[in-house]
């Protein structure tokens, strides 16, 4: 059974950094891209970036470029997302999600349970 | 790249709900649809325009042509009340519509 298990809720002060983990099981970690998405309270889903666990290559959305770092640890089958210089607008649920294929026509077929990050002074 | 969805759709139990998603030449791209219930992670209900993942009921169907993709729920049930998001790719970026709240009244 494919599972993506994210770390627990976090509270940070403005300007701080948060690191969220996403440990996978039930499939070969390096066979699929891992994406991270943000969902602000009452809002929709927004792509933040992705990592190729096979070689560590990353791609980030322009909105988060410079503040987000996504990594993958093949030894523990875990992806990480760091978000720095936190501000109140970063208060949101963060999801890791697997993309179903490296080819054309992929979809987010498995999702983590979400990690709530609250930014408050 | 932008995808546009109606904010809400209302449907009576047993009737058909149609959720649209519009984007420039969207028919040239593959579209996926996700269902999200309050407090839960999104669930993939349609991919590559018309394909249902294992475990998704047959009452869910999809189409995509021109500038509009549509998710159709036939014989809508109370359990289908949720937010639905369409998604397509702009390069490596997953682009989502703002979501449609399906109200089963």
XYZ file of C-alpha atoms in Angstrom:
226
model
C 0.000 0.000 0.000
C 1.394 3.365 -1.039
C 1.619 5.820 1.862
C 3.004 9.315 2.252
C 3.376 10.230 5.912
C 4.063 13.855 6.723
C 5.465 15.355 9.892
C 3.233 17.081 12.399
C 1.895 20.581 12.749
C 4.335 23.421 13.308
C 4.116 26.910 14.782
C 6.748 29.463 13.817
C 7.374 33.150 14.323
C 7.642 35.503 11.359
C 11.078 35.328 9.770
C 11.717 31.769 10.912
C 12.182 28.619 8.841
C 10.100 25.453 8.864
C 11.097 22.001 7.619
C 8.419 19.434 6.778
C 9.104 15.801 5.998
C 7.237 13.303 3.837
C 8.211 9.662 4.344
C 6.983 7.284 1.681
C 6.362 3.563 1.714
C 4.841 0.974 -0.538
C 6.678 1.953 -3.718
C 10.163 2.697 -5.034
C 10.861 6.273 -3.951
C 13.179 7.061 -6.833
C 10.691 6.038 -9.541
C 8.380 9.054 -9.102
C 8.659 12.812 -8.826
C 7.522 14.313 -5.520
C 5.737 17.643 -5.505
C 4.853 20.020 -2.684
C 1.674 22.073 -2.658
C 0.301 24.820 -0.444
C -3.295 25.299 0.583
C -4.040 28.489 2.494
C -7.091 28.465 4.788
C -10.260 28.305 2.706
C -8.264 28.528 -0.528
C -7.220 26.287 -3.376
C -4.096 24.299 -4.148
C -0.874 25.918 -5.303
C 2.244 24.243 -6.674
C 5.407 25.101 -4.759
C 8.044 22.884 -6.277
C 9.232 19.387 -6.979
C 12.143 17.031 -6.547
C 13.314 14.087 -8.573
C 14.396 11.663 -5.828
C 16.548 9.779 -8.325
C 19.074 12.575 -8.787
C 17.898 15.360 -6.464
C 17.041 17.778 -9.265
C 14.526 20.403 -8.244
C 12.206 22.952 -9.791
C 10.474 25.722 -7.894
C 7.483 27.927 -8.589
C 8.449 31.530 -9.170
C 6.310 32.642 -6.210
C 8.396 30.607 -3.766
C 11.781 30.793 -5.501
C 14.471 31.834 -3.044
C 12.470 30.802 0.028
C 11.745 27.144 -0.623
C 14.176 24.230 -0.698
C 13.026 20.729 -1.528
C 15.276 17.735 -1.014
C 15.051 13.957 -1.089
C 16.913 11.418 1.008
C 17.093 8.116 -0.819
C 18.481 6.329 2.224
C 15.289 6.976 4.200
C 12.736 7.357 1.374
C 11.895 10.802 2.673
C 11.291 14.102 0.938
C 11.694 17.427 2.712
C 10.412 20.916 2.156
C 12.030 23.916 3.844
C 10.293 27.264 3.737
C 12.219 30.244 5.072
C 11.547 33.899 5.895
C 8.090 32.905 7.016
C 5.310 35.489 7.041
C 1.712 35.360 8.124
C 0.588 34.584 4.569
C 2.486 31.286 4.778
C 0.009 29.993 7.340
C -1.381 27.056 5.404
C -1.636 23.329 4.953
C 1.289 21.861 3.055
C 0.970 18.627 1.099
C 3.470 16.330 -0.517
C 2.037 14.498 -3.500
C 3.409 11.867 -5.826
C 3.094 12.277 -9.577
C 1.870 9.092 -11.196
C 4.238 8.971 -14.152
C 7.423 10.566 -15.391
C 5.862 10.773 -18.816
C 3.037 12.831 -20.255
C -0.319 12.706 -18.539
C 0.772 12.360 -14.964
C -1.504 13.160 -12.051
C -1.152 13.551 -8.304
C -2.170 10.023 -7.439
C -1.102 9.827 -3.798
C -1.061 12.598 -1.217
C 0.310 13.053 2.247
C -2.114 13.860 5.034
C -1.037 17.488 5.100
C 0.992 19.504 7.593
C -0.431 22.669 9.103
C 2.065 25.480 9.492
C 0.983 28.457 11.564
C 3.035 31.634 11.419
C 2.311 33.908 14.331
C 4.200 36.267 16.585
C -1.460 29.400 -17.361
C -4.846 29.772 -15.721
C -7.757 27.433 -15.169
C -11.216 28.808 -14.408
C -13.906 26.942 -12.489
C -17.320 28.083 -11.236
C -17.272 28.691 -7.475
C -20.196 26.389 -6.797
C -22.605 23.934 -8.339
C -25.805 22.758 -6.709
C -27.449 19.454 -7.495
C -30.289 17.378 -6.102
C -29.578 13.818 -4.993
C -29.804 11.433 -7.928
C -29.352 14.182 -10.504
C -26.332 15.008 -12.649
C -23.697 17.543 -11.651
C -21.381 19.029 -14.263
C -18.280 20.922 -13.233
C -16.449 22.881 -15.892
C -12.815 23.927 -16.111
C -11.723 26.424 -18.758
C -8.283 27.293 -20.055
C -6.608 28.341 -23.275
C -6.451 25.318 -25.595
C -7.105 23.094 -22.600
C -8.150 20.316 -24.937
C -4.518 19.999 -25.990
C -3.526 19.121 -22.438
C -4.369 16.266 -20.101
C -6.664 17.261 -17.244
C -6.995 15.636 -13.855
C -9.706 16.171 -11.236
C -9.457 15.971 -7.460
C -12.124 15.701 -4.790
C -11.441 17.249 -1.409
C -13.703 16.923 1.597
C -13.292 19.146 4.684
C -10.248 18.255 6.717
C -9.030 15.687 4.207
C -6.348 15.464 1.558
C -7.401 15.684 -2.080
C -8.282 12.444 -3.830
C -7.688 11.847 -7.531
C -11.030 11.058 -9.210
C -10.139 11.476 -12.900
C -6.902 11.572 -14.873
C -5.901 11.895 -18.508
C -9.269 13.582 -19.091
C -11.437 10.465 -18.961
C -9.769 7.765 -16.868
C -11.026 6.777 -13.429
C -8.525 5.532 -10.846
C -9.237 2.234 -9.190
C -11.941 2.617 -6.556
C -13.606 5.677 -8.047
C -17.295 5.006 -8.788
C -18.499 4.774 -12.372
C -20.824 7.731 -11.797
C -17.762 9.961 -12.242
C -16.844 10.697 -15.859
C -14.753 13.277 -17.657
C -14.307 14.980 -20.998
C -11.974 17.581 -22.461
C -12.234 19.428 -25.748
C -11.479 22.878 -27.072
C -11.043 25.187 -24.112
C -13.176 23.288 -21.604
C -12.859 20.148 -19.529
C -15.866 18.780 -17.665
C -16.242 16.450 -14.716
C -19.683 14.887 -14.603
C -21.197 13.155 -11.621
C -24.224 11.083 -12.609
C -26.700 10.031 -9.968
C -25.052 12.344 -7.448
C -25.018 11.103 -3.874
C -24.759 13.006 -0.626
C -21.236 11.644 -0.177
C -20.182 13.512 -3.351
C -20.576 16.873 -1.635
C -17.041 18.276 -1.682
C -14.690 20.710 -3.366
C -13.482 19.652 -6.804
C -10.292 20.929 -8.412
C -9.198 20.578 -12.018
C -5.489 20.423 -12.765
C -3.299 20.569 -15.851
C 0.400 20.964 -16.515
C 2.254 24.074 -17.614
C 5.646 22.516 -18.143
C 6.631 20.935 -14.845
C 4.207 23.084 -12.873
C 0.917 21.670 -11.723
C -1.725 24.325 -12.317
C -5.014 24.101 -10.454
C -8.362 25.747 -10.866
C -9.682 27.640 -7.852
C -12.087 24.832 -7.065
C -15.821 24.221 -7.300
C -17.955 23.491 -4.270
C -20.546 20.850 -5.128
C -23.602 21.213 -2.930
C -25.950 18.261 -2.836
C -29.279 19.714 -1.751
